[in-house]
PDB file of C-alpha atoms in Angstrom:
ATOM      1  CA  MET A1062    -178.076 129.718 -50.476  1.00 58.00           C
ATOM      2  CA  ASN A1063    -180.996 131.759 -51.773  1.00 67.00           C
ATOM      3  CA  PRO A1064    -180.308 132.675 -55.442  1.00 77.00           C
ATOM      4  CA  GLU A1065    -181.787 136.156 -54.921  1.00 89.00           C
ATOM      5  CA  TYR A1066    -179.225 137.278 -52.341  1.00 92.00           C
ATOM      6  CA  ASP A1067    -175.956 136.268 -50.732  1.00 93.00           C
ATOM      7  CA  TYR A1068    -176.773 137.541 -47.246  1.00 94.00           C
ATOM      8  CA  LEU A1069    -179.942 138.240 -45.278  1.00 96.00           C
ATOM      9  CA  PHE A1070    -179.360 140.541 -42.314  1.00 97.00           C
ATOM     10  CA  LYS A1071    -181.874 141.448 -39.635  1.00 97.00           C
ATOM     11  CA  LEU A1072    -181.320 144.999 -38.378  1.00 98.00           C
ATOM     12  CA  LEU A1073    -183.051 146.720 -35.463  1.00 95.00           C
ATOM     13  CA  LEU A1074    -183.621 150.393 -34.747  1.00 95.00           C
ATOM     14  CA  ILE A1075    -183.978 151.168 -31.048  1.00 94.00           C
ATOM     15  CA  GLY A1076    -184.040 154.327 -28.971  1.00 92.00           C
ATOM     16  CA  ASP A1077    -186.427 156.668 -27.215  1.00 90.00           C
ATOM     17  CA  SER A1078    -189.766 157.600 -28.724  1.00 87.00           C
ATOM     18  CA  GLY A1079    -189.622 160.644 -30.990  1.00 90.00           C
ATOM     19  CA  VAL A1080    -185.932 160.465 -31.910  1.00 93.00           C
ATOM     20  CA  GLY A1081    -186.799 159.747 -35.540  1.00 93.00           C
ATOM     21  CA  LYS A1082    -186.242 155.996 -35.893  1.00 93.00           C
ATOM     22  CA  SER A1083    -189.176 155.562 -38.251  1.00 90.00           C
ATOM     23  CA  CYS A1084    -188.063 158.546 -40.299  1.00 93.00           C
ATOM     24  CA  LEU A1085    -184.579 157.118 -40.728  1.00 96.00           C
ATOM     25  CA  LEU A1086    -186.061 153.803 -41.799  1.00 94.00           C
ATOM     26  CA  LEU A1087    -188.475 155.359 -44.282  1.00 93.00           C
ATOM     27  CA  ARG A1088    -185.765 157.580 -45.722  1.00 95.00           C
ATOM     28  CA  PHE A1089    -183.456 154.620 -46.288  1.00 96.00           C
ATOM     29  CA  ALA A1090    -186.046 152.108 -47.487  1.00 94.00           C
ATOM     30  CA  ASP A1091    -188.384 154.358 -49.500  1.00 92.00           C
ATOM     31  CA  ASP A1092    -186.519 157.680 -49.763  1.00 90.00           C
ATOM     32  CA  SER A1093    -189.567 159.290 -48.159  1.00 89.00           C
ATOM     33  CA  TYR A1094    -190.013 161.603 -45.203  1.00 86.00           C
ATOM     34  CA  LEU A1095    -192.986 162.255 -42.927  1.00 74.00           C
ATOM     35  CA  GLU A1096    -193.008 165.537 -41.025  1.00 69.00           C
ATOM     36  CA  SER A1097    -194.962 164.156 -38.083  1.00 57.00           C
ATOM     37  CA  TYR A1098    -196.615 161.050 -36.757  1.00 52.00           C
ATOM     38  CA  ILE A1099    -198.791 159.713 -33.961  1.00 47.00           C
ATOM     39  CA  SER A1100    -197.227 157.065 -31.755  1.00 51.00           C
ATOM     40  CA  THR A1101    -197.989 154.503 -30.418  1.00 41.00           C
ATOM     41  CA  ILE A1102    -200.812 152.081 -29.711  1.00 40.00           C
ATOM     42  CA  GLY A1103    -200.454 148.548 -28.474  1.00 38.00           C
ATOM     43  CA  VAL A1104    -201.195 145.861 -31.027  1.00 35.00           C
ATOM     44  CA  ASP A1105    -200.527 142.130 -31.149  1.00 36.00           C
ATOM     45  CA  PHE A1106    -198.691 141.226 -34.343  1.00 38.00           C
ATOM     46  CA  VAL A1107    -197.871 137.638 -35.228  1.00 35.00           C
ATOM     47  CA  SER A1108    -196.464 137.953 -38.744  1.00 41.00           C
ATOM     48  CA  ASP A1109    -194.923 140.364 -41.206  1.00 43.00           C
ATOM     49  CA  GLN A1110    -198.113 140.237 -43.281  1.00 45.00           C
ATOM     50  CA  SER A1111    -200.334 141.285 -40.387  1.00 43.00           C
ATOM     51  CA  ILE A1112    -198.036 144.212 -39.633  1.00 43.00           C
ATOM     52  CA  ASP A1113    -198.117 145.434 -43.230  1.00 46.00           C
ATOM     53  CA  ALA A1114    -201.870 144.953 -43.500  1.00 45.00           C
ATOM     54  CA  PHE A1115    -202.598 146.839 -40.288  1.00 42.00           C
ATOM     55  CA  CYS A1116    -200.358 149.746 -41.218  1.00 46.00           C
ATOM     56  CA  THR A1117    -201.804 149.952 -44.722  1.00 45.00           C
ATOM     57  CA  VAL A1118    -205.406 150.003 -43.499  1.00 44.00           C
ATOM     58  CA  TYR A1119    -204.689 152.651 -40.886  1.00 42.00           C
ATOM     59  CA  GLN A1120    -202.817 154.908 -43.281  1.00 45.00           C
ATOM     60  CA  LEU A1121    -205.537 154.607 -45.915  1.00 44.00           C
ATOM     61  CA  GLN A1122    -208.169 155.541 -43.350  1.00 44.00           C
ATOM     62  CA  HIS A1123    -206.138 158.546 -42.184  1.00 40.00           C
ATOM     63  CA  ARG A1124    -204.550 159.675 -45.435  1.00 41.00           C
ATOM     64  CA  ASN A1125    -206.127 163.129 -45.136  1.00 40.00           C
ATOM     65  CA  SER A1126    -204.699 163.732 -41.680  1.00 37.00           C
ATOM     66  CA  CYS A1127    -201.575 165.813 -41.137  1.00 34.00           C
ATOM     67  CA  ASN A1128    -200.378 163.161 -38.721  1.00 39.00           C
ATOM     68  CA  TYR A1129    -199.377 159.624 -39.524  1.00 43.00           C
ATOM     69  CA  PHE A1130    -199.333 156.424 -37.546  1.00 43.00           C
ATOM     70  CA  THR A1131    -196.227 154.663 -36.387  1.00 46.00           C
ATOM     71  CA  CYS A1132    -196.971 150.990 -35.847  1.00 49.00           C
ATOM     72  CA  SER A1133    -195.618 149.576 -32.653  1.00 59.00           C
ATOM     73  CA  LEU A1134    -193.599 147.255 -34.854  1.00 71.00           C
ATOM     74  CA  MET A1135    -192.693 148.091 -38.447  1.00 80.00           C
ATOM     75  CA  GLN A1136    -190.569 146.232 -40.942  1.00 87.00           C
ATOM     76  CA  LYS A1137    -188.987 147.410 -44.181  1.00 93.00           C
ATOM     77  CA  ILE A1138    -186.822 145.489 -46.611  1.00 95.00           C
ATOM     78  CA  ARG A1139    -184.186 146.831 -48.964  1.00 96.00           C
ATOM     79  CA  THR A1140    -181.653 144.927 -51.024  1.00 96.00           C
ATOM     80  CA  VAL A1141    -178.214 146.484 -51.541  1.00 97.00           C
ATOM     81  CA  GLU A1142    -174.963 145.558 -53.265  1.00 95.00           C
ATOM     82  CA  GLN A1143    -171.575 145.561 -51.540  1.00 94.00           C
ATOM     83  CA  ASP A1144    -168.299 144.202 -52.895  1.00 92.00           C
ATOM     84  CA  GLY A1145    -170.101 142.124 -55.492  1.00 92.00           C
ATOM     85  CA  LYS A1146    -172.431 140.600 -52.909  1.00 93.00           C
ATOM     86  CA  THR A1147    -176.202 141.037 -52.741  1.00 96.00           C
ATOM     87  CA  ILE A1148    -177.390 141.816 -49.227  1.00 97.00           C
ATOM     88  CA  LYS A1149    -181.039 141.771 -48.213  1.00 97.00           C
ATOM     89  CA  LEU A1150    -181.643 144.015 -45.215  1.00 98.00           C
ATOM     90  CA  GLN A1151    -184.695 143.258 -43.091  1.00 96.00           C
ATOM     91  CA  ILE A1152    -185.039 146.311 -40.860  1.00 96.00           C
ATOM     92  CA  TRP A1153    -187.295 146.477 -37.806  1.00 93.00           C
ATOM     93  CA  ASP A1154    -188.394 149.580 -35.937  1.00 89.00           C
ATOM     94  CA  THR A1155    -190.426 149.807 -32.753  1.00 73.00           C
ATOM     95  CA  ALA A1156    -191.608 152.326 -30.174  1.00 52.00           C
ATOM     96  CA  GLY A1157    -189.204 153.487 -27.496  1.00 47.00           C
ATOM     97  CA  GLN A1158    -191.722 154.438 -24.839  1.00 44.00           C
ATOM     98  CA  GLU A1159    -190.988 152.879 -21.448  1.00 41.00           C
ATOM     99  CA  ARG A1160    -194.546 151.675 -20.958  1.00 43.00           C
ATOM    100  CA  PHE A1161    -194.388 149.649 -24.171  1.00 52.00           C
ATOM    101  CA  ARG A1162    -191.188 147.741 -23.406  1.00 55.00           C
ATOM    102  CA  THR A1163    -192.793 144.335 -23.853  1.00 55.00           C
ATOM    103  CA  ILE A1164    -190.978 143.342 -27.035  1.00 57.00           C
ATOM    104  CA  THR A1165    -187.827 142.199 -25.224  1.00 62.00           C
ATOM    105  CA  SER A1166    -186.161 138.980 -26.274  1.00 76.00           C
ATOM    106  CA  SER A1167    -188.365 138.058 -29.247  1.00 80.00           C
ATOM    107  CA  TYR A1168    -187.616 141.403 -30.895  1.00 84.00           C
ATOM    108  CA  TYR A1169    -183.853 141.081 -30.441  1.00 90.00           C
ATOM    109  CA  ARG A1170    -183.636 137.393 -31.297  1.00 89.00           C
ATOM    110  CA  GLY A1171    -181.751 136.716 -34.498  1.00 94.00           C
ATOM    111  CA  ALA A1172    -180.596 140.317 -34.970  1.00 96.00           C
ATOM    112  CA  HIS A1173    -177.313 140.743 -36.806  1.00 98.00           C
ATOM    113  CA  GLY A1174    -177.016 144.493 -36.197  1.00 98.00           C
ATOM    114  CA  ILE A1175    -178.647 147.071 -33.924  1.00 98.00           C
ATOM    115  CA  ILE A1176    -178.709 150.829 -34.519  1.00 98.00           C
ATOM    116  CA  VAL A1177    -179.219 152.856 -31.347  1.00 97.00           C
ATOM    117  CA  VAL A1178    -180.739 156.244 -32.189  1.00 97.00           C
ATOM    118  CA  TYR A1179    -180.883 159.402 -30.093  1.00 98.00           C
ATOM    119  CA  ASP A1180    -181.965 162.963 -30.879  1.00 98.00           C
ATOM    120  CA  VAL A1181    -179.116 165.505 -30.887  1.00 99.00           C
ATOM    121  CA  THR A1182    -181.597 168.131 -29.630  1.00 98.00           C
ATOM    122  CA  ASP A1183    -182.770 165.979 -26.701  1.00 98.00           C
ATOM    123  CA  GLN A1184    -180.284 165.366 -23.887  1.00 98.00           C
ATOM    124  CA  ASP A1185    -182.506 162.781 -22.206  1.00 97.00           C
ATOM    125  CA  SER A1186    -182.603 160.628 -25.327  1.00 96.00           C
ATOM    126  CA  PHE A1187    -178.795 160.578 -25.310  1.00 98.00           C
ATOM    127  CA  ASN A1188    -178.654 159.820 -21.590  1.00 98.00           C
ATOM    128  CA  ASN A1189    -180.984 156.868 -22.165  1.00 95.00           C
ATOM    129  CA  VAL A1190    -178.646 155.296 -24.715  1.00 97.00           C
ATOM    130  CA  LYS A1191    -176.998 153.409 -21.843  1.00 97.00           C
ATOM    131  CA  GLN A1192    -180.325 151.764 -21.017  1.00 93.00           C
ATOM    132  CA  TRP A1193    -180.789 150.686 -24.618  1.00 94.00           C
ATOM    133  CA  LEU A1194    -177.278 149.264 -24.720  1.00 96.00           C
ATOM    134  CA  ASN A1195    -178.087 147.323 -21.553  1.00 94.00           C
ATOM    135  CA  GLU A1196    -181.104 145.843 -23.334  1.00 92.00           C
ATOM    136  CA  ILE A1197    -178.862 144.757 -26.190  1.00 94.00           C
ATOM    137  CA  ASP A1198    -176.493 143.081 -23.744  1.00 95.00           C
ATOM    138  CA  ARG A1199    -179.414 141.363 -22.070  1.00 92.00           C
ATOM    139  CA  TYR A1200    -181.421 140.163 -25.064  1.00 92.00           C
ATOM    140  CA  ALA A1201    -179.259 140.165 -28.211  1.00 94.00           C
ATOM    141  CA  GLY A1202    -176.516 137.803 -29.285  1.00 91.00           C
ATOM    142  CA  ASP A1203    -172.969 138.312 -28.067  1.00 90.00           C
ATOM    143  CA  ASN A1204    -171.603 139.109 -31.531  1.00 93.00           C
ATOM    144  CA  VAL A1205    -174.306 141.524 -32.674  1.00 98.00           C
ATOM    145  CA  ASN A1206    -172.972 144.655 -34.385  1.00 98.00           C
ATOM    146  CA  LYS A1207    -173.884 147.998 -32.814  1.00 98.00           C
ATOM    147  CA  LEU A1208    -173.966 151.523 -34.206  1.00 99.00           C
ATOM    148  CA  LEU A1209    -174.776 154.761 -32.368  1.00 99.00           C
ATOM    149  CA  VAL A1210    -176.579 157.395 -34.452  1.00 99.00           C
ATOM    150  CA  GLY A1211    -177.378 160.970 -33.466  1.00 99.00           C
ATOM    151  CA  ASN A1212    -180.405 161.942 -35.545  1.00 98.00           C
ATOM    152  CA  LYS A1213    -181.688 165.434 -36.443  1.00 98.00           C
ATOM    153  CA  CYS A1214    -178.213 166.846 -37.043  1.00 98.00           C
ATOM    154  CA  ASP A1215    -179.771 169.443 -39.367  1.00 97.00           C
ATOM    155  CA  LEU A1216    -181.166 171.262 -36.310  1.00 97.00           C
ATOM    156  CA  THR A1217    -177.850 172.914 -35.503  1.00 97.00           C
ATOM    157  CA  ASP A1218    -179.381 175.799 -33.537  1.00 98.00           C
ATOM    158  CA  GLN A1219    -181.179 173.363 -31.227  1.00 98.00           C
ATOM    159  CA  LYS A1220    -178.352 170.874 -30.777  1.00 98.00           C
ATOM    160  CA  VAL A1221    -177.554 170.054 -27.144  1.00 99.00           C
ATOM    161  CA  VAL A1222    -175.495 166.869 -27.535  1.00 99.00           C
ATOM    162  CA  SER A1223    -172.182 167.757 -29.134  1.00 98.00           C
ATOM    163  CA  SER A1224    -170.572 165.498 -31.715  1.00 98.00           C
ATOM    164  CA  GLU A1225    -167.456 165.353 -29.557  1.00 98.00           C
ATOM    165  CA  THR A1226    -169.373 164.166 -26.491  1.00 99.00           C
ATOM    166  CA  ALA A1227    -171.220 161.462 -28.397  1.00 99.00           C
ATOM    167  CA  LYS A1228    -168.107 160.240 -30.192  1.00 98.00           C
ATOM    168  CA  ALA A1229    -166.127 160.067 -26.955  1.00 99.00           C
ATOM    169  CA  PHE A1230    -168.932 158.024 -25.414  1.00 99.00           C
ATOM    170  CA  ALA A1231    -169.061 155.665 -28.397  1.00 99.00           C
ATOM    171  CA  ASP A1232    -165.277 155.325 -28.517  1.00 98.00           C
ATOM    172  CA  GLU A1233    -165.221 154.407 -24.839  1.00 98.00           C
ATOM    173  CA  LEU A1234    -167.606 151.544 -25.567  1.00 96.00           C
ATOM    174  CA  GLY A1235    -165.970 150.570 -28.843  1.00 97.00           C
ATOM    175  CA  ILE A1236    -169.074 151.379 -30.890  1.00 97.00           C
ATOM    176  CA  PRO A1237    -169.043 153.200 -34.250  1.00 98.00           C
ATOM    177  CA  PHE A1238    -170.763 156.596 -34.229  1.00 99.00           C
ATOM    178  CA  MET A1239    -172.449 158.734 -36.874  1.00 98.00           C
ATOM    179  CA  GLU A1240    -174.725 161.753 -36.995  1.00 99.00           C
ATOM    180  CA  ALA A1241    -177.577 161.799 -39.485  1.00 98.00           C
ATOM    181  CA  SER A1242    -180.664 163.665 -40.609  1.00 98.00           C
ATOM    182  CA  ALA A1243    -183.669 161.855 -42.015  1.00 96.00           C
ATOM    183  CA  LYS A1244    -185.119 165.196 -43.065  1.00 95.00           C
ATOM    184  CA  ASN A1245    -182.360 166.125 -45.497  1.00 96.00           C
ATOM    185  CA  ALA A1246    -181.011 162.576 -45.931  1.00 96.00           C
ATOM    186  CA  THR A1247    -177.609 163.369 -44.439  1.00 97.00           C
ATOM    187  CA  ASN A1248    -175.686 160.150 -43.673  1.00 98.00           C
ATOM    188  CA  VAL A1249    -178.811 157.983 -43.797  1.00 98.00           C
ATOM    189  CA  GLU A1250    -177.548 155.804 -46.633  1.00 98.00           C
ATOM    190  CA  GLU A1251    -174.106 155.748 -45.052  1.00 98.00           C
ATOM    191  CA  THR A1252    -175.531 154.609 -41.710  1.00 98.00           C
ATOM    192  CA  PHE A1253    -177.217 151.489 -43.029  1.00 98.00           C
ATOM    193  CA  MET A1254    -174.483 150.664 -45.529  1.00 98.00           C
ATOM    194  CA  ALA A1255    -171.837 150.935 -42.811  1.00 98.00           C
ATOM    195  CA  MET A1256    -173.820 148.540 -40.651  1.00 98.00           C
ATOM    196  CA  ALA A1257    -174.284 146.103 -43.548  1.00 98.00           C
ATOM    197  CA  ALA A1258    -170.547 146.191 -44.297  1.00 97.00           C
ATOM    198  CA  ALA A1259    -169.624 145.591 -40.662  1.00 97.00           C
ATOM    199  CA  ILE A1260    -171.930 142.581 -40.409  1.00 97.00           C
ATOM    200  CA  LYS A1261    -170.737 141.159 -43.730  1.00 95.00           C
ATOM    201  CA  ASN A1262    -167.114 141.462 -42.658  1.00 94.00           C
ATOM    202  CA  ARG A1263    -167.865 139.787 -39.342  1.00 95.00           C
ATOM    203  CA  MET A1264    -169.738 136.936 -40.985  1.00 90.00           C
ATOM    204  CA  ALA A1265    -167.008 136.481 -43.592  1.00 86.00           C
ATOM    205  CA  SER A1266    -164.594 135.831 -40.744  1.00 85.00           C
ATOM    206  CA  GLN A1267    -167.022 133.284 -39.283  1.00 80.00           C
ATOM    207  CA  PRO A1268    -167.782 130.864 -42.173  1.00 67.00           C
ATOM    208  CA  GLY A1269    -170.153 128.797 -40.073  1.00 64.00           C
ATOM    209  CA  MET A1270    -172.567 131.664 -39.489  1.00 59.00           C
ATOM    210  CA  ASN A1271    -176.165 130.979 -40.530  1.00 49.00           C
ATOM    211  CA  ASN A1272    -177.735 133.464 -42.962  1.00 55.00           C
ATOM    212  CA  ALA A1273    -181.220 131.966 -42.738  1.00 42.00           C
ATOM    213  CA  ARG A1274    -184.325 134.087 -42.362  1.00 46.00           C
ATOM    214  CA  PRO A1275    -184.700 135.414 -38.814  1.00 47.00           C
ATOM    215  CA  PRO A1276    -187.640 134.035 -36.835  1.00 45.00           C
ATOM    216  CA  THR A1277    -191.029 135.731 -36.890  1.00 45.00           C
ATOM    217  CA  VAL A1278    -191.495 138.227 -34.063  1.00 45.00           C
ATOM    218  CA  GLN A1279    -194.557 138.181 -31.846  1.00 43.00           C
ATOM    219  CA  ILE A1280    -195.250 141.076 -29.523  1.00 42.00           C
ATOM    220  CA  LYS A1281    -197.944 141.650 -26.973  1.00 42.00           C
ATOM    221  CA  GLY A1282    -198.703 144.982 -25.450  1.00 42.00           C
ATOM    222  CA  HIS A1283    -201.356 147.218 -24.023  1.00 42.00           C
ATOM    223  CA  PRO A1284    -202.797 150.358 -25.578  1.00 40.00           C
ATOM    224  CA  VAL A1285    -201.110 153.594 -24.622  1.00 40.00           C
ATOM    225  CA  ASN A1286    -202.251 157.138 -25.061  1.00 42.00           C
ATOM    226  CA  GLN A1287    -201.578 158.566 -28.496  1.00 39.00           C
ATOM    227  CA  LYS A1288    -198.921 161.210 -28.363  1.00 42.00           C
ATOM    228  CA  SER A1289    -197.872 163.617 -31.029  1.00 40.00           C
ATOM    229  CA  GLY A1290    -194.283 163.250 -32.043  1.00 43.00           C
ATOM    230  CA  CYS A1291    -191.937 164.914 -34.437  1.00 46.00           C
ATOM    231  CA  CYS A1292    -189.570 163.263 -36.841  1.00 47.00           C
ATOM    232  CA  SER A1293    -188.181 166.592 -37.914  1.00 50.00           C
ATOM    233  CA  SER A1294    -185.018 164.823 -38.843  1.00 53.00           C
TER     234      SER A1294
END
């Protein structure tokens, strides 16, 4: 057991491009919010260090731009306390564009929990949740925890996916559901803490579960056109 933490959980954020996955991650990990970003270019990453280095260099070079870069694979770490236990959350976020779906099994391997994000103002992003859940079934472990999150709930005037519709869908599949806003921090903390608690409870009931560090992820992709996106929530 690592003396610095009791549990190490690998979490994934998946969902269509532009739904605000990166914004949710940055809000939870750094309590920061970026109004807009540019996504996504194809890059080969072979380690956490190379990801961080690439992102840092790009952001330094473009710090005067109103747009920011979303790496095709980004990792953040935050350590939290729950019920007297120290939990280290290793959270991964990647692009949701169809043409960049080359991350597949290596991205999902070793995941303890997966948060599927859609945009409450974008019906298509909600419709595509089924495809993302199919990917989980195909590539992730059988016992992985899932959570459905409707992001941008602050945009009430633009909302097209009702809370009732999304909850009924999640209930039908037996998946917890929450709405959140990265912009005003609504339910962001609660989202990740709920996932951490669910995984901890599952692992506590399975004493033989391995809490070791998840394997390094390697992705290979091809460049795609840069496209402006909005993480308005």
